[in-house]
mmCIF file with all atom_site columns, C-alpha atoms and ligand atoms in Angstrom:
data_model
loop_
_atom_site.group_PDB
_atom_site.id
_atom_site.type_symbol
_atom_site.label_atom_id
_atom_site.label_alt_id
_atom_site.label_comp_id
_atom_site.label_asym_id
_atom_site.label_entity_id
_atom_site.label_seq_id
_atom_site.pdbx_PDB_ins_code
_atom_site.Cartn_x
_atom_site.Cartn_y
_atom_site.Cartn_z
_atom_site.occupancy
_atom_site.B_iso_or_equiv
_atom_site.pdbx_formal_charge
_atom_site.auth_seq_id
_atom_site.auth_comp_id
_atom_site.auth_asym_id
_atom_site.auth_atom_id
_atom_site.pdbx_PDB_model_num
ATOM   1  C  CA  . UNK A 1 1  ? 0.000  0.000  0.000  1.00 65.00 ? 1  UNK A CA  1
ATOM   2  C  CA  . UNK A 1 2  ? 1.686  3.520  -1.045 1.00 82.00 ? 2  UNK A CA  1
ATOM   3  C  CA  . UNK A 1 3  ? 0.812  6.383  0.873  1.00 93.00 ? 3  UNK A CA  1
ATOM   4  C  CA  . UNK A 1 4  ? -2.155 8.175  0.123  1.00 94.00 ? 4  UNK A CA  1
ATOM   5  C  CA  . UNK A 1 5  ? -0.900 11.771 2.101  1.00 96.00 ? 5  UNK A CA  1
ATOM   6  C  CA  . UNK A 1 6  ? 1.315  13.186 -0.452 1.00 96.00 ? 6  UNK A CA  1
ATOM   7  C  CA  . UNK A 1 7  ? -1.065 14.009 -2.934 1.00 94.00 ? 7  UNK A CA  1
ATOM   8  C  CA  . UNK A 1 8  ? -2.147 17.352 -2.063 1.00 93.00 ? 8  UNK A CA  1
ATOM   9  C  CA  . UNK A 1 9  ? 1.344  18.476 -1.531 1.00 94.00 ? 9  UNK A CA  1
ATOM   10 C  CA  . UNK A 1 10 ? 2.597  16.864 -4.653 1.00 95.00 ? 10 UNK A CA  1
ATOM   11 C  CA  . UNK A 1 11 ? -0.043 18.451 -6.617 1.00 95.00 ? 11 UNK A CA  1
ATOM   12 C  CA  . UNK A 1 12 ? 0.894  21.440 -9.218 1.00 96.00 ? 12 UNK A CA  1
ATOM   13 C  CA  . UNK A 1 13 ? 0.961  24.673 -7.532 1.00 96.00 ? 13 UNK A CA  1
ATOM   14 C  CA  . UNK A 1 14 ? 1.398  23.580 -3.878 1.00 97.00 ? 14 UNK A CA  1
ATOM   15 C  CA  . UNK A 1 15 ? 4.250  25.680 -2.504 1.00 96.00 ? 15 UNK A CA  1
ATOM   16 C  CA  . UNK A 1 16 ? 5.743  24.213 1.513  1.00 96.00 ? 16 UNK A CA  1
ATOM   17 C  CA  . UNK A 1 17 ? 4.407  26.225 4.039  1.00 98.00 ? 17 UNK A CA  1
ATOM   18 C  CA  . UNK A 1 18 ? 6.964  28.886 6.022  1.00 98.00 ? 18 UNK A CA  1
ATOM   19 C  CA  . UNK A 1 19 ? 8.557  27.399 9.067  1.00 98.00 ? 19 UNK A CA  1
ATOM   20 C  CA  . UNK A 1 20 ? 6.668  28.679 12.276 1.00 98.00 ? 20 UNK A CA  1
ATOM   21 C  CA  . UNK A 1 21 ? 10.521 29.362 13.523 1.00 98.00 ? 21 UNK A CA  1
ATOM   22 C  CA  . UNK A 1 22 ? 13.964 28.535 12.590 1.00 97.00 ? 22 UNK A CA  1
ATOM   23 C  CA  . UNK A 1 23 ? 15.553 28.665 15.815 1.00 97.00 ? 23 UNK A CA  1
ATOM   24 C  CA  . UNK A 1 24 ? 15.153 24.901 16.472 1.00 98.00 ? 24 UNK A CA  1
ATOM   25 C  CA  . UNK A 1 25 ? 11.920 22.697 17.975 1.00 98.00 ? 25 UNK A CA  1
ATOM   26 C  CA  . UNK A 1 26 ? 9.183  25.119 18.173 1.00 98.00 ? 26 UNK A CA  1
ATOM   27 C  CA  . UNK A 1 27 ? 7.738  23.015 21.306 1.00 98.00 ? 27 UNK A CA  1
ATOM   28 C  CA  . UNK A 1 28 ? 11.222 22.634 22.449 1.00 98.00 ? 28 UNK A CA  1
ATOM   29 C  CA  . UNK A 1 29 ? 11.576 26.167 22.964 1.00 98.00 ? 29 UNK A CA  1
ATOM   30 C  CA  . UNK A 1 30 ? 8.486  27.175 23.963 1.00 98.00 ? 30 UNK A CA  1
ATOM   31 C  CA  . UNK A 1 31 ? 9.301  24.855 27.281 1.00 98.00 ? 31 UNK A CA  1
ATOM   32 C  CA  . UNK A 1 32 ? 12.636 26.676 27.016 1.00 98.00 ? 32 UNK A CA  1
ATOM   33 C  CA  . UNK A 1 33 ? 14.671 23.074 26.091 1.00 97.00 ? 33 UNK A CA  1
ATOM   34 C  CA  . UNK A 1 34 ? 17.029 22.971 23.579 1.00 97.00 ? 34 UNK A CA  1
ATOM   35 C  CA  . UNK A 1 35 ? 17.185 19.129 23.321 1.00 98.00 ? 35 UNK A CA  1
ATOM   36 C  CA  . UNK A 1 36 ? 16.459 18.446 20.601 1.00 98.00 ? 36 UNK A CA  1
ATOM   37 C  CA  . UNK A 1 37 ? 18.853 16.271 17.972 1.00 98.00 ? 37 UNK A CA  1
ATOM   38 C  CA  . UNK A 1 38 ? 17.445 16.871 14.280 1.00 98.00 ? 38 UNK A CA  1
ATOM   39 C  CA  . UNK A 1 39 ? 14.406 19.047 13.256 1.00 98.00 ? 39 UNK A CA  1
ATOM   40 C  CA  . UNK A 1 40 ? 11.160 18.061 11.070 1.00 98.00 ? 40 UNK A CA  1
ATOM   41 C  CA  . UNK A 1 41 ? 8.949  20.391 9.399  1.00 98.00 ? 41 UNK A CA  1
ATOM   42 C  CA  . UNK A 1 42 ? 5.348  19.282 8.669  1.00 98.00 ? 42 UNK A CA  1
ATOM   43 C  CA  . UNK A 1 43 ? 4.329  19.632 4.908  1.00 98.00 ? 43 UNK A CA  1
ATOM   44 C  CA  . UNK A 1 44 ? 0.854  20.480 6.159  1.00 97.00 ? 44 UNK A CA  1
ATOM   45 C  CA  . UNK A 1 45 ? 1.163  23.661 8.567  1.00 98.00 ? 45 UNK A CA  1
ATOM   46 C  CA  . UNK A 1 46 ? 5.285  24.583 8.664  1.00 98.00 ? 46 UNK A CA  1
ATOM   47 C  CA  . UNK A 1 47 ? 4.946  23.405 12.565 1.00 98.00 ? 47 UNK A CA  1
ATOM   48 C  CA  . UNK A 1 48 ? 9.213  22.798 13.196 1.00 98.00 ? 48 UNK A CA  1
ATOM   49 C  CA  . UNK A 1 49 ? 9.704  20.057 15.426 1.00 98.00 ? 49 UNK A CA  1
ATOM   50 C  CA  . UNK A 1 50 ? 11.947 17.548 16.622 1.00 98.00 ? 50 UNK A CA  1
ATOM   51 C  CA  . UNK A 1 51 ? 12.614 13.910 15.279 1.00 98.00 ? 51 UNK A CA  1
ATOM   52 C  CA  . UNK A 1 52 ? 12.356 10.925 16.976 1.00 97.00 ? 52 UNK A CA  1
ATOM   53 C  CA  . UNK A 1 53 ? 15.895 10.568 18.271 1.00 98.00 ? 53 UNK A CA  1
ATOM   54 C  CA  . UNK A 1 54 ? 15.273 13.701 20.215 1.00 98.00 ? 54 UNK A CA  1
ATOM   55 C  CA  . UNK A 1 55 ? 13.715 13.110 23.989 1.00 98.00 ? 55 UNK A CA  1
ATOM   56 C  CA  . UNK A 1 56 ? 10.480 14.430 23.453 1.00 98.00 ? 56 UNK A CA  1
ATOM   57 C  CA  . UNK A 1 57 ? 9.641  13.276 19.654 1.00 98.00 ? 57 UNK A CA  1
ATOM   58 C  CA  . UNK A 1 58 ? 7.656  16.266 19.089 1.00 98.00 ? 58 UNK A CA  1
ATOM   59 C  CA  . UNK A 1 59 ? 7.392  15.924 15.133 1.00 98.00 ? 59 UNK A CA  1
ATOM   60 C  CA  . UNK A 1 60 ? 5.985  12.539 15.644 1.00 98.00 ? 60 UNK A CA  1
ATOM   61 C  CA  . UNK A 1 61 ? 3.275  13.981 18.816 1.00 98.00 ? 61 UNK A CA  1
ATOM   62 C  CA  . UNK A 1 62 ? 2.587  16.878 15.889 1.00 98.00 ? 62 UNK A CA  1
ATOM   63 C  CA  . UNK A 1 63 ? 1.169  14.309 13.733 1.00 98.00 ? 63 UNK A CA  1
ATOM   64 C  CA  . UNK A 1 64 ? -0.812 12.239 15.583 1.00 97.00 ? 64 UNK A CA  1
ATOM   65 C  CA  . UNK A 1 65 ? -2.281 15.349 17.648 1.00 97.00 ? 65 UNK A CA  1
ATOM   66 C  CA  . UNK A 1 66 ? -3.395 17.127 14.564 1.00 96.00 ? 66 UNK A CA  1
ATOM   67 C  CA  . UNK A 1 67 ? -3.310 14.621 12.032 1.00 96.00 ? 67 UNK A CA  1
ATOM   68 C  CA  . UNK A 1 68 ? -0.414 15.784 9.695  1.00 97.00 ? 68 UNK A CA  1
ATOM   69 C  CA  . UNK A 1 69 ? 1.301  13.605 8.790  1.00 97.00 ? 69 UNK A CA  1
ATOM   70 C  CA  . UNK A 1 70 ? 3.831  14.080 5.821  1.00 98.00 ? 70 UNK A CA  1
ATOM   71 C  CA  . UNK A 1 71 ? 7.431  16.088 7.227  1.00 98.00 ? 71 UNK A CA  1
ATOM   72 C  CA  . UNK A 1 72 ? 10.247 16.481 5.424  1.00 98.00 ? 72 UNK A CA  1
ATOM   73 C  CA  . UNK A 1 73 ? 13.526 16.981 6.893  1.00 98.00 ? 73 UNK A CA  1
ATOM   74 C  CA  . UNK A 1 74 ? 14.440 20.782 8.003  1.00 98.00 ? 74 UNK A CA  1
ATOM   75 C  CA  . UNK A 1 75 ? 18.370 19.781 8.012  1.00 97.00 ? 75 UNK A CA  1
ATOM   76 C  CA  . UNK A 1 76 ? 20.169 21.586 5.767  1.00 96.00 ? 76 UNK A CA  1
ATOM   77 C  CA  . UNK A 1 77 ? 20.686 19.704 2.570  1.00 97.00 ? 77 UNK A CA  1
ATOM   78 C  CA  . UNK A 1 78 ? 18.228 17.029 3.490  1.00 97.00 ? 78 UNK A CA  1
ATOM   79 C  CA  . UNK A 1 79 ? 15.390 16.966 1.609  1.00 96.00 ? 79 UNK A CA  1
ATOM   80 C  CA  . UNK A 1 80 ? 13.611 13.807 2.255  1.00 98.00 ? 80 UNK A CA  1
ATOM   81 C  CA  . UNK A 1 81 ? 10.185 13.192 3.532  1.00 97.00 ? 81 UNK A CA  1
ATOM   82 C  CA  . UNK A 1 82 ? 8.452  10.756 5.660  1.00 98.00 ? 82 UNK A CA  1
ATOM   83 C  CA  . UNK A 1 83 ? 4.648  9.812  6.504  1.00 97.00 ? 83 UNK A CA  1
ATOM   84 C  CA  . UNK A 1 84 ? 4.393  9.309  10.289 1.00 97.00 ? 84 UNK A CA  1
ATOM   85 C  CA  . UNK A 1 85 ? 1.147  6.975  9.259  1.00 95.00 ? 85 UNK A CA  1
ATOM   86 C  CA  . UNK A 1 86 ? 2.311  4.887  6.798  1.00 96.00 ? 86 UNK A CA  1
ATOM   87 C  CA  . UNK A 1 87 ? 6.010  4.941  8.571  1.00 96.00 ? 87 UNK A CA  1
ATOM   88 C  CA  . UNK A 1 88 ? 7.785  5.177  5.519  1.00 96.00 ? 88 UNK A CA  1
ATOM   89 C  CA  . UNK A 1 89 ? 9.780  7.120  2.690  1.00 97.00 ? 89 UNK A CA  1
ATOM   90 C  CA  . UNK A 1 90 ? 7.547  9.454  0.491  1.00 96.00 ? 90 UNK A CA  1
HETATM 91 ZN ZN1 . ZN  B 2 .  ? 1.005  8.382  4.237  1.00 66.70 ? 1  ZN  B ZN1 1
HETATM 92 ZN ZN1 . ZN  B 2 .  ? 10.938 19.163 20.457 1.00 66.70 ? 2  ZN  B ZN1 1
HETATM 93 ZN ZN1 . ZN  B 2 .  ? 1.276  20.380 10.890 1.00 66.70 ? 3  ZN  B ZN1 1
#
């Protein structure tokens, strides 16, 4: 089964949303933490957050808690994206 989340944003015309900040985890530093070991931005809303080898997983609590699920990577360079429901490469 592919996933079935990518179409919007891989439709003509879609442009990525701004990053809500790019000073790190936006949840991170709104609890004043910076602990967080690579950042995520979510395709859907721009929400930065952190990945799951960070301690509070934030990118992965994003898209359960409002149902986003596509990221991509906000490293620099990286480019890829996962799906947080279908747990894969998209
Ligand atoms: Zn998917
Ligand atoms: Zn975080
Ligand atoms: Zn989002």
């Amino acid at each position: 089964m592919s996933c079935q989340h990518t179409e919007k944003i891989d439709a003509p015309g879609w442009t990525e949303p701004a990053p809500d900040t790019t000073e790190g985890c936006y949840d991170c530093l709104a609890a004043d933490e910076h602990v967080w070991a690579h950042l995520r931005i979510c395709l859907e809303c721009g929400h930065v957050a952190c990945c799951d080898s960070s301690p509070h997983r934030h990118a992965a609590a994003h898209a359960r808690a409002d149902h986003h699920p596509v990221m991509r990577s906000f490293e620099p360079g990286e480019t890829w994206r996962w799906c947080y429901l279908d747990e894969r490469l998209v």
